[in-house]
mmCIF file of C-alpha atoms and ligand atoms in Angstrom:
data_model
loop_
_atom_site.group_PDB
_atom_site.id
_atom_site.type_symbol
_atom_site.label_atom_id
_atom_site.label_comp_id
_atom_site.label_asym_id
_atom_site.label_seq_id
_atom_site.Cartn_x
_atom_site.Cartn_y
_atom_site.Cartn_z
ATOM 1 C CA MET V 1 6.338 4.972 19.451
ATOM 2 C CA THR V 2 3.865 5.045 16.582
ATOM 3 C CA VAL V 3 1.734 1.944 16.345
ATOM 4 C CA PHE V 4 -1.472 1.583 14.326
ATOM 5 C CA ASP V 5 -4.146 -0.517 16.024
ATOM 6 C CA CYS V 6 -5.431 -2.574 13.109
ATOM 7 C CA ASN V 7 -8.540 -4.273 14.469
ATOM 8 C CA GLY V 8 -6.591 -5.625 17.442
ATOM 9 C CA ARG V 9 -3.336 -6.301 15.622
ATOM 10 C CA ALA V 10 -0.364 -3.938 15.835
ATOM 11 C CA LEU V 11 1.293 -2.261 12.888
ATOM 12 C CA PRO V 12 4.445 -0.609 14.268
ATOM 13 C CA LEU V 13 5.432 2.424 12.252
ATOM 14 C CA ASP V 14 8.473 3.961 13.884
ATOM 15 C CA ALA V 15 10.583 2.390 11.208
ATOM 16 C CA PRO V 16 9.786 1.618 7.567
ATOM 17 C CA VAL V 17 7.798 -1.569 7.004
ATOM 18 C CA VAL V 18 6.802 -3.802 4.128
ATOM 19 C CA MET V 19 3.201 -4.383 3.069
ATOM 20 C CA GLY V 20 2.948 -7.636 1.100
ATOM 21 C CA ILE V 21 0.575 -7.757 -1.879
ATOM 22 C CA LEU V 22 -1.925 -10.615 -2.006
ATOM 23 C CA ASN V 23 -4.040 -10.515 -5.137
ATOM 24 C CA VAL V 24 -7.211 -12.552 -5.264
ATOM 25 C CA THR V 25 -8.197 -11.417 -8.743
ATOM 26 C CA PRO V 26 -8.404 -13.737 -11.743
ATOM 27 C CA ASP V 27 -6.876 -11.122 -14.066
ATOM 28 C CA SER V 28 -4.045 -9.885 -11.892
ATOM 29 C CA PHE V 29 -1.282 -8.605 -14.164
ATOM 30 C CA SER V 30 1.704 -9.343 -11.983
ATOM 31 C CA ASP V 31 0.637 -12.617 -10.430
ATOM 32 C CA GLY V 32 -1.130 -14.186 -13.382
ATOM 33 C CA GLY V 33 -3.913 -15.467 -11.127
ATOM 34 C CA ARG V 34 -1.439 -17.155 -8.788
ATOM 35 C CA PHE V 35 -3.485 -16.341 -5.699
ATOM 36 C CA LEU V 36 -6.859 -17.358 -7.023
ATOM 37 C CA GLY V 37 -7.630 -20.239 -4.652
ATOM 38 C CA LYS V 38 -8.187 -19.775 -0.949
ATOM 39 C CA ASP V 39 -5.525 -22.303 0.053
ATOM 40 C CA ALA V 40 -2.968 -20.738 -2.248
ATOM 41 C CA ALA V 41 -3.830 -17.312 -0.854
ATOM 42 C CA VAL V 42 -3.320 -18.535 2.703
ATOM 43 C CA ARG V 43 0.014 -20.124 1.794
ATOM 44 C CA GLY V 44 1.129 -16.938 0.060
ATOM 45 C CA ALA V 45 0.183 -14.790 3.047
ATOM 46 C CA LEU V 46 1.968 -17.046 5.532
ATOM 47 C CA ALA V 47 5.086 -16.988 3.362
ATOM 48 C CA MET V 48 4.997 -13.193 3.274
ATOM 49 C CA GLN V 49 4.623 -13.014 7.071
ATOM 50 C CA GLN V 50 7.556 -15.403 7.417
ATOM 51 C CA ALA V 51 9.562 -13.198 5.060
ATOM 52 C CA GLY V 52 9.061 -10.182 7.317
ATOM 53 C CA ALA V 53 5.950 -8.423 6.019
ATOM 54 C CA ALA V 54 4.400 -6.151 8.660
ATOM 55 C CA ILE V 55 0.972 -6.196 6.980
ATOM 56 C CA ILE V 56 -0.636 -7.961 4.029
ATOM 57 C CA ASP V 57 -2.870 -6.150 1.539
ATOM 58 C CA ILE V 58 -5.667 -8.236 0.040
ATOM 59 C CA GLY V 59 -7.258 -7.009 -3.158
ATOM 60 C CA GLY V 60 -10.190 -8.496 -5.048
ATOM 61 C CA GLU V 61 -10.649 -5.754 -7.622
ATOM 62 C CA SER V 62 -7.977 -5.326 -10.257
ATOM 63 C CA THR V 63 -7.079 -1.667 -10.550
ATOM 64 C CA ARG V 64 -4.371 -2.120 -13.157
ATOM 65 C CA PRO V 65 -4.630 0.168 -16.184
ATOM 66 C CA GLY V 66 -7.512 -0.870 -18.444
ATOM 67 C CA ALA V 67 -9.193 -3.050 -15.805
ATOM 68 C CA LEU V 68 -12.982 -3.175 -15.716
ATOM 69 C CA PRO V 69 -14.886 -2.620 -12.479
ATOM 70 C CA VAL V 70 -16.259 -5.631 -10.559
ATOM 71 C CA SER V 71 -19.446 -5.748 -8.480
ATOM 72 C CA ALA V 72 -19.356 -5.472 -4.684
ATOM 73 C CA ASP V 73 -20.712 -9.041 -4.429
ATOM 74 C CA GLU V 74 -17.990 -10.414 -6.683
ATOM 75 C CA GLU V 75 -15.292 -8.514 -4.770
ATOM 76 C CA MET V 76 -16.646 -9.764 -1.429
ATOM 77 C CA GLU V 77 -16.753 -13.362 -2.662
ATOM 78 C CA ARG V 78 -13.076 -13.057 -3.532
ATOM 79 C CA VAL V 79 -11.708 -11.354 -0.415
ATOM 80 C CA VAL V 80 -13.935 -12.269 2.546
ATOM 81 C CA PRO V 81 -13.271 -16.059 2.545
ATOM 82 C CA VAL V 82 -9.528 -15.387 2.321
ATOM 83 C CA ILE V 83 -9.650 -12.881 5.181
ATOM 84 C CA GLU V 84 -11.659 -15.359 7.279
ATOM 85 C CA ALA V 85 -9.205 -18.157 6.533
ATOM 86 C CA LEU V 86 -6.202 -15.967 7.360
ATOM 87 C CA GLN V 87 -7.713 -14.496 10.487
ATOM 88 C CA GLY V 88 -6.674 -17.359 12.769
ATOM 89 C CA GLU V 89 -3.404 -18.098 10.979
ATOM 90 C CA LEU V 90 -1.586 -14.771 10.857
ATOM 91 C CA ASP V 91 -0.045 -12.650 13.597
ATOM 92 C CA ILE V 92 0.262 -9.524 11.453
ATOM 93 C CA PRO V 93 -2.680 -7.368 10.343
ATOM 94 C CA LEU V 94 -4.433 -7.528 6.992
ATOM 95 C CA SER V 95 -5.519 -4.567 4.934
ATOM 96 C CA VAL V 96 -8.255 -4.671 2.327
ATOM 97 C CA ASP V 97 -7.632 -2.951 -1.010
ATOM 98 C CA THR V 98 -11.114 -1.717 -1.861
ATOM 99 C CA SER V 99 -13.078 1.415 -2.702
ATOM 100 C CA LYS V 100 -16.527 0.017 -1.901
ATOM 101 C CA PRO V 101 -18.112 0.699 1.500
ATOM 102 C CA GLU V 102 -19.944 -2.674 1.516
ATOM 103 C CA VAL V 103 -16.662 -4.512 0.973
ATOM 104 C CA MET V 104 -14.960 -2.400 3.668
ATOM 105 C CA ARG V 105 -17.652 -3.396 6.169
ATOM 106 C CA GLU V 106 -17.596 -7.120 5.387
ATOM 107 C CA ALA V 107 -13.810 -7.241 5.234
ATOM 108 C CA VAL V 108 -13.374 -5.545 8.622
ATOM 109 C CA ARG V 109 -16.076 -7.768 10.119
ATOM 110 C CA ALA V 110 -14.110 -10.775 8.812
ATOM 111 C CA GLY V 111 -10.940 -9.466 10.482
ATOM 112 C CA ALA V 112 -9.256 -6.945 8.172
ATOM 113 C CA GLY V 113 -7.478 -4.258 10.188
ATOM 114 C CA MET V 114 -6.881 -1.508 7.657
ATOM 115 C CA ILE V 115 -8.629 -0.017 4.608
ATOM 116 C CA ASN V 116 -6.448 0.714 1.584
ATOM 117 C CA ASP V 117 -8.520 2.747 -0.847
ATOM 118 C CA VAL V 118 -7.062 3.703 -4.239
ATOM 119 C CA ASN V 119 -10.046 6.033 -4.569
ATOM 120 C CA ALA V 120 -9.321 7.826 -1.251
ATOM 121 C CA LEU V 121 -12.876 7.304 0.098
ATOM 122 C CA ARG V 122 -14.536 9.257 -2.727
ATOM 123 C CA ALA V 123 -17.250 6.613 -3.294
ATOM 124 C CA GLU V 124 -20.674 7.396 -1.869
ATOM 125 C CA GLY V 125 -20.775 6.277 1.787
ATOM 126 C CA ALA V 126 -17.078 5.356 1.962
ATOM 127 C CA VAL V 127 -15.990 8.077 4.419
ATOM 128 C CA GLN V 128 -18.920 7.204 6.669
ATOM 129 C CA ALA V 129 -18.096 3.476 6.531
ATOM 130 C CA ALA V 130 -14.420 4.090 7.317
ATOM 131 C CA ALA V 131 -15.319 6.387 10.225
ATOM 132 C CA GLU V 132 -17.693 3.794 11.682
ATOM 133 C CA LEU V 133 -15.272 0.908 11.249
ATOM 134 C CA GLY V 134 -12.530 2.773 13.102
ATOM 135 C CA VAL V 135 -9.570 1.030 11.442
ATOM 136 C CA PRO V 136 -6.538 2.869 10.022
ATOM 137 C CA LEU V 137 -6.664 3.961 6.384
ATOM 138 C CA CYS V 138 -4.548 4.567 3.337
ATOM 139 C CA LEU V 139 -5.778 7.334 1.029
ATOM 140 C CA MET V 140 -4.346 7.118 -2.489
ATOM 141 C CA HIS V 141 -4.399 9.631 -5.319
ATOM 142 C CA MET V 142 -5.730 8.550 -8.709
ATOM 143 C CA GLN V 143 -6.527 10.731 -11.710
ATOM 144 C CA GLY V 144 -9.487 9.307 -13.632
ATOM 145 C CA GLU V 145 -10.572 5.684 -13.275
ATOM 146 C CA PRO V 146 -8.630 2.448 -13.882
ATOM 147 C CA ARG V 147 -10.241 1.703 -17.268
ATOM 148 C CA THR V 148 -9.036 4.960 -18.853
ATOM 149 C CA MET V 149 -6.590 6.608 -16.445
ATOM 150 C CA GLN V 150 -3.453 5.987 -18.517
ATOM 151 C CA GLN V 151 -4.875 7.358 -21.770
ATOM 152 C CA ALA V 152 -3.691 10.957 -21.426
ATOM 153 C CA PRO V 153 -2.952 12.013 -17.866
ATOM 154 C CA VAL V 154 -2.373 15.773 -17.595
ATOM 155 C CA TYR V 155 -1.165 17.948 -14.717
ATOM 156 C CA ALA V 156 0.184 21.494 -14.583
ATOM 157 C CA ASP V 157 2.217 20.573 -11.481
ATOM 158 C CA VAL V 158 1.820 16.917 -10.546
ATOM 159 C CA VAL V 159 3.415 17.162 -7.084
ATOM 160 C CA ALA V 160 1.375 20.218 -6.051
ATOM 161 C CA GLU V 161 -1.865 18.776 -7.410
ATOM 162 C CA VAL V 162 -1.473 15.356 -5.808
ATOM 163 C CA LYS V 163 -0.556 16.984 -2.494
ATOM 164 C CA ALA V 164 -3.594 19.296 -2.670
ATOM 165 C CA PHE V 165 -5.841 16.324 -3.402
ATOM 166 C CA LEU V 166 -4.496 14.320 -0.450
ATOM 167 C CA ARG V 167 -4.793 17.360 1.836
ATOM 168 C CA GLU V 168 -8.447 17.726 0.843
ATOM 169 C CA ARG V 169 -9.089 14.007 1.520
ATOM 170 C CA LEU V 170 -7.353 14.281 4.934
ATOM 171 C CA THR V 171 -9.617 17.227 5.776
ATOM 172 C CA CYS V 172 -12.647 15.224 4.725
ATOM 173 C CA CYS V 173 -11.570 12.379 7.053
ATOM 174 C CA ARG V 174 -10.959 14.783 9.927
ATOM 175 C CA GLU V 175 -14.424 16.289 9.474
ATOM 176 C CA ALA V 176 -15.930 12.793 9.625
ATOM 177 C CA GLY V 177 -14.209 12.235 12.968
ATOM 178 C CA ILE V 178 -11.418 9.972 11.727
ATOM 179 C CA PRO V 179 -8.298 10.596 13.849
ATOM 180 C CA GLU V 180 -5.622 12.058 11.567
ATOM 181 C CA ASN V 181 -2.870 9.963 13.108
ATOM 182 C CA THR V 182 -4.517 6.787 11.784
ATOM 183 C CA VAL V 183 -4.294 7.789 8.114
ATOM 184 C CA LEU V 184 -1.562 7.151 5.535
ATOM 185 C CA VAL V 185 -1.321 9.035 2.245
ATOM 186 C CA ASP V 186 -0.071 7.676 -1.078
ATOM 187 C CA PRO V 187 0.673 9.564 -4.323
ATOM 188 C CA GLY V 188 -0.590 6.587 -6.335
ATOM 189 C CA PHE V 189 2.233 5.609 -8.672
ATOM 190 C CA GLY V 190 0.863 4.591 -12.063
ATOM 191 C CA PHE V 191 -2.686 5.746 -11.371
ATOM 192 C CA GLY V 192 -3.284 8.339 -14.089
ATOM 193 C CA LYS V 193 0.376 9.295 -14.432
ATOM 194 C CA THR V 194 2.997 9.295 -17.171
ATOM 195 C CA LEU V 195 6.552 8.151 -16.517
ATOM 196 C CA GLU V 196 7.559 11.788 -15.990
ATOM 197 C CA HIS V 197 4.752 12.285 -13.454
ATOM 198 C CA ASN V 198 5.755 9.142 -11.559
ATOM 199 C CA LEU V 199 9.401 10.215 -11.492
ATOM 200 C CA ALA V 200 8.507 13.692 -10.233
ATOM 201 C CA LEU V 201 6.433 12.123 -7.445
ATOM 202 C CA LEU V 202 9.194 9.752 -6.363
ATOM 203 C CA ARG V 203 11.865 12.443 -6.646
ATOM 204 C CA ASN V 204 9.770 14.728 -4.400
ATOM 205 C CA LEU V 205 8.307 12.115 -2.083
ATOM 206 C CA HIS V 206 9.780 13.912 0.952
ATOM 207 C CA GLN V 207 7.203 16.677 0.322
ATOM 208 C CA PHE V 208 4.457 14.146 1.015
ATOM 209 C CA ALA V 209 6.218 13.000 4.176
ATOM 210 C CA ASP V 210 6.128 16.650 5.296
ATOM 211 C CA MET V 211 2.303 16.726 5.118
ATOM 212 C CA GLY V 212 2.029 15.161 8.581
ATOM 213 C CA ALA V 213 0.538 11.780 7.671
ATOM 214 C CA GLY V 214 2.646 8.666 7.095
ATOM 215 C CA VAL V 215 3.445 7.954 3.449
ATOM 216 C CA LEU V 216 2.822 4.658 1.663
ATOM 217 C CA ALA V 217 4.514 4.029 -1.694
ATOM 218 C CA GLY V 218 3.431 1.323 -4.132
ATOM 219 C CA ILE V 219 5.880 1.010 -7.004
ATOM 220 C CA SER V 220 6.592 -2.734 -7.038
ATOM 221 C CA ARG V 221 6.747 -4.188 -10.588
ATOM 222 C CA LYS V 222 4.864 -1.224 -12.035
ATOM 223 C CA SER V 223 5.207 -0.173 -15.644
ATOM 224 C CA MET V 224 7.311 2.898 -14.805
ATOM 225 C CA LEU V 225 10.022 0.376 -13.881
ATOM 226 C CA GLY V 226 9.439 -1.443 -17.155
ATOM 227 C CA ALA V 227 9.750 1.828 -19.052
ATOM 228 C CA LEU V 228 13.099 2.565 -17.408
ATOM 229 C CA THR V 229 14.616 -0.929 -17.635
ATOM 230 C CA GLY V 230 12.912 -2.421 -20.689
ATOM 231 C CA ARG V 231 11.916 -5.454 -18.596
ATOM 232 C CA ASP V 232 8.562 -7.220 -18.343
ATOM 233 C CA ALA V 233 6.666 -7.419 -15.026
ATOM 234 C CA HIS V 234 8.317 -10.712 -14.016
ATOM 235 C CA HIS V 235 11.832 -9.284 -14.315
ATOM 236 C CA ARG V 236 11.511 -6.080 -12.329
ATOM 237 C CA LEU V 237 12.821 -7.302 -8.952
ATOM 238 C CA ALA V 238 16.005 -5.230 -8.893
ATOM 239 C CA ALA V 239 14.147 -2.171 -10.158
ATOM 240 C CA SER V 240 11.394 -2.683 -7.552
ATOM 241 C CA ILE V 241 13.856 -3.004 -4.671
ATOM 242 C CA THR V 242 15.723 0.098 -5.787
ATOM 243 C CA ALA V 243 12.490 2.092 -6.007
ATOM 244 C CA ALA V 244 11.382 0.885 -2.557
ATOM 245 C CA ALA V 245 14.752 1.866 -1.066
ATOM 246 C CA LEU V 246 14.613 5.323 -2.664
ATOM 247 C CA ALA V 247 11.036 5.818 -1.469
ATOM 248 C CA VAL V 248 11.998 4.966 2.112
ATOM 249 C CA GLU V 249 15.062 7.174 1.883
ATOM 250 C CA ARG V 250 12.663 10.002 0.943
ATOM 251 C CA GLY V 251 10.437 9.349 3.960
ATOM 252 C CA ALA V 252 7.980 6.578 3.016
ATOM 253 C CA ILE V 253 7.052 4.536 6.093
ATOM 254 C CA VAL V 254 5.237 1.708 4.272
ATOM 255 C CA VAL V 255 6.184 0.156 0.941
ATOM 256 C CA ARG V 256 3.634 -2.065 -0.805
ATOM 257 C CA VAL V 257 5.521 -4.847 -2.596
ATOM 258 C CA HIS V 258 5.276 -8.275 -4.201
ATOM 259 C CA ASP V 259 8.792 -9.416 -3.207
ATOM 260 C CA VAL V 260 8.714 -9.226 0.569
ATOM 261 C CA ALA V 261 11.929 -10.980 1.657
ATOM 262 C CA GLU V 262 14.144 -9.043 -0.739
ATOM 263 C CA THR V 263 12.554 -5.704 0.170
ATOM 264 C CA VAL V 264 12.826 -6.373 3.915
ATOM 265 C CA ASP V 265 16.575 -6.907 3.446
ATOM 266 C CA ALA V 266 16.900 -3.714 1.432
ATOM 267 C CA LEU V 267 15.043 -1.730 4.092
ATOM 268 C CA SER V 268 17.366 -3.057 6.801
ATOM 269 C CA ILE V 269 20.193 -1.300 4.992
ATOM 270 C CA VAL V 270 18.297 1.930 4.263
ATOM 271 C CA ASN V 271 17.026 2.042 7.819
ATOM 272 C CA ALA V 272 20.487 1.599 9.311
ATOM 273 C CA ILE V 273 21.750 4.493 7.193
ATOM 274 C CA ILE V 274 18.892 6.952 7.666
ATOM 275 C CA ARG V 275 18.316 6.270 11.340
ATOM 276 C CA ASN V 276 21.735 6.739 12.784
ATOM 277 C CA ASP V 277 21.067 5.554 16.330
ATOM 278 C CA GLN V 278 22.690 3.012 18.600
ATOM 279 C CA ASP V 279 19.756 0.587 18.898
ATOM 280 C CA THR V 280 19.544 0.069 15.172
ATOM 281 C CA VAL V 281 23.244 -0.614 14.845
ATOM 282 C CA VAL V 282 23.386 -2.975 17.822
ATOM 283 C CA GLN V 283 20.325 -4.943 16.754
ATOM 284 C CA ALA V 284 21.422 -5.108 13.168
ATOM 285 C CA SER V 285 24.840 -6.454 14.105
ATOM 286 C CA ALA V 286 23.164 -8.984 16.417
ATOM 287 C CA GLY V 287 21.617 -10.443 13.302
ATOM 288 C CA VAL V 288 18.038 -9.309 13.696
ATOM 289 C CA GLY V 289 17.505 -9.199 9.996
ATOM 290 C CA SER V 290 14.401 -7.143 9.506
ATOM 291 C CA ALA V 291 13.527 -3.495 9.415
ATOM 292 C CA ARG V 292 10.465 -4.302 11.489
ATOM 293 C CA LYS V 293 12.376 -5.901 14.349
ATOM 294 C CA ASN V 294 14.898 -3.081 14.273
ATOM 295 C CA ALA V 295 12.053 -0.732 15.157
ATOM 296 C CA VAL V 296 11.810 -1.958 18.748
ATOM 297 C CA ASN V 297 12.676 0.652 21.370
ATOM 298 C CA THR V 298 13.786 3.274 18.925
ATOM 299 C CA SER V 299 12.142 6.484 17.825
ATOM 300 C CA VAL V 300 12.116 8.412 14.585
HETATM 301 C C1 YH5 F 1 -0.639 1.598 -4.763
HETATM 302 O O1 YH5 F 1 0.281 2.075 -5.436
HETATM 303 N N1 YH5 F 1 -1.477 -0.203 -6.363
HETATM 304 S S1 YH5 F 1 -3.017 -2.208 -7.417
HETATM 305 C C2 YH5 F 1 0.413 -2.813 -12.301
HETATM 306 C C3 YH5 F 1 1.594 -3.525 -12.200
HETATM 307 C C4 YH5 F 1 2.058 -3.950 -10.967
HETATM 308 C C5 YH5 F 1 1.339 -3.671 -9.853
HETATM 309 C C6 YH5 F 1 2.124 -3.255 -14.480
HETATM 310 N N2 YH5 F 1 -3.144 -0.895 -5.063
HETATM 311 C C7 YH5 F 1 -1.468 0.528 -5.222
HETATM 312 O O2 YH5 F 1 -0.174 -3.051 -7.605
HETATM 313 N N3 YH5 F 1 -2.748 0.602 -3.189
HETATM 314 C C8 YH5 F 1 -2.516 -1.043 -6.248
HETATM 315 O O3 YH5 F 1 2.369 -3.838 -13.263
HETATM 316 C C9 YH5 F 1 -2.491 0.088 -4.404
HETATM 317 N N4 YH5 F 1 -0.941 2.092 -3.530
HETATM 318 C C10 YH5 F 1 -1.959 1.614 -2.769
HETATM 319 N N5 YH5 F 1 -2.184 2.171 -1.568
HETATM 320 C C11 YH5 F 1 -1.903 -1.979 -8.790
HETATM 321 C C12 YH5 F 1 -0.611 -2.701 -8.670
HETATM 322 C C13 YH5 F 1 0.146 -2.978 -9.920
HETATM 323 C C14 YH5 F 1 -0.319 -2.550 -11.147
#
């Protein structure tokens, strides 16, 4: 049974799980600043837990294409009070979406149980901070930086290059003493990638699952779905669920999404199909309606 120990809270990973997105940025593209206030953030997080999220990802720095960097102080002022407020209220772990070692330290001190770094610990001091903090990690691939990454992304072989990058970052973590079985990898959909790059990564996601680390996929509401459907970010639910289901079918173990309840339902179906064992079928027919609960007492 694979379980991440996230600062004292369990993240079970023998079956696919949903990571709910909680933005605490004023310029968040998809949420339009919905989670700005602390109370609203707490309400949003509780609703996502209720809807079956296994973990909630809190981000205070917008990394959407074109976004400008924010200072560590600004980022901390956004995320730390929310983490503190949620600490006593939630049963599930929180992850912090940050690339800054100072924010990692303060967030974990406040109760965060996982570090989700879109920069894969490339910032000065980030590997050291993560190693000291001892919480599980997600290492994501990004070409360039958020402000300019979508201007002209180029790869000779996107799948090979993203895999090589993640392998190098895993090695770096291992050399810093971070146990490899506490690290997730993520190809970074939309982070310095064209539609064709994103499609190649999703089509070949099983290759990432074969690298040995768990795979996280974050596709929810992203512009690749807009490009394929012609819909704006508020009308990409069906596209997002489909992408999450296809990612899990190709081996992703965590999907990072805005629409938790709908994705949890979708994963119950995918999970029942891909994991053809008795426990799953019995529990599913007994009405335990979540991929997370279906994980109990089963193995991959
Ligand atoms: C991710 O993929 N993404 S922040 C633009 C959108 C919608 C959503 C145009 N943090 C990831 O969610 N962490 C972000 O519509 C992430 N993987 C991991 N590990 C960007 C985002 C978004 C951007």
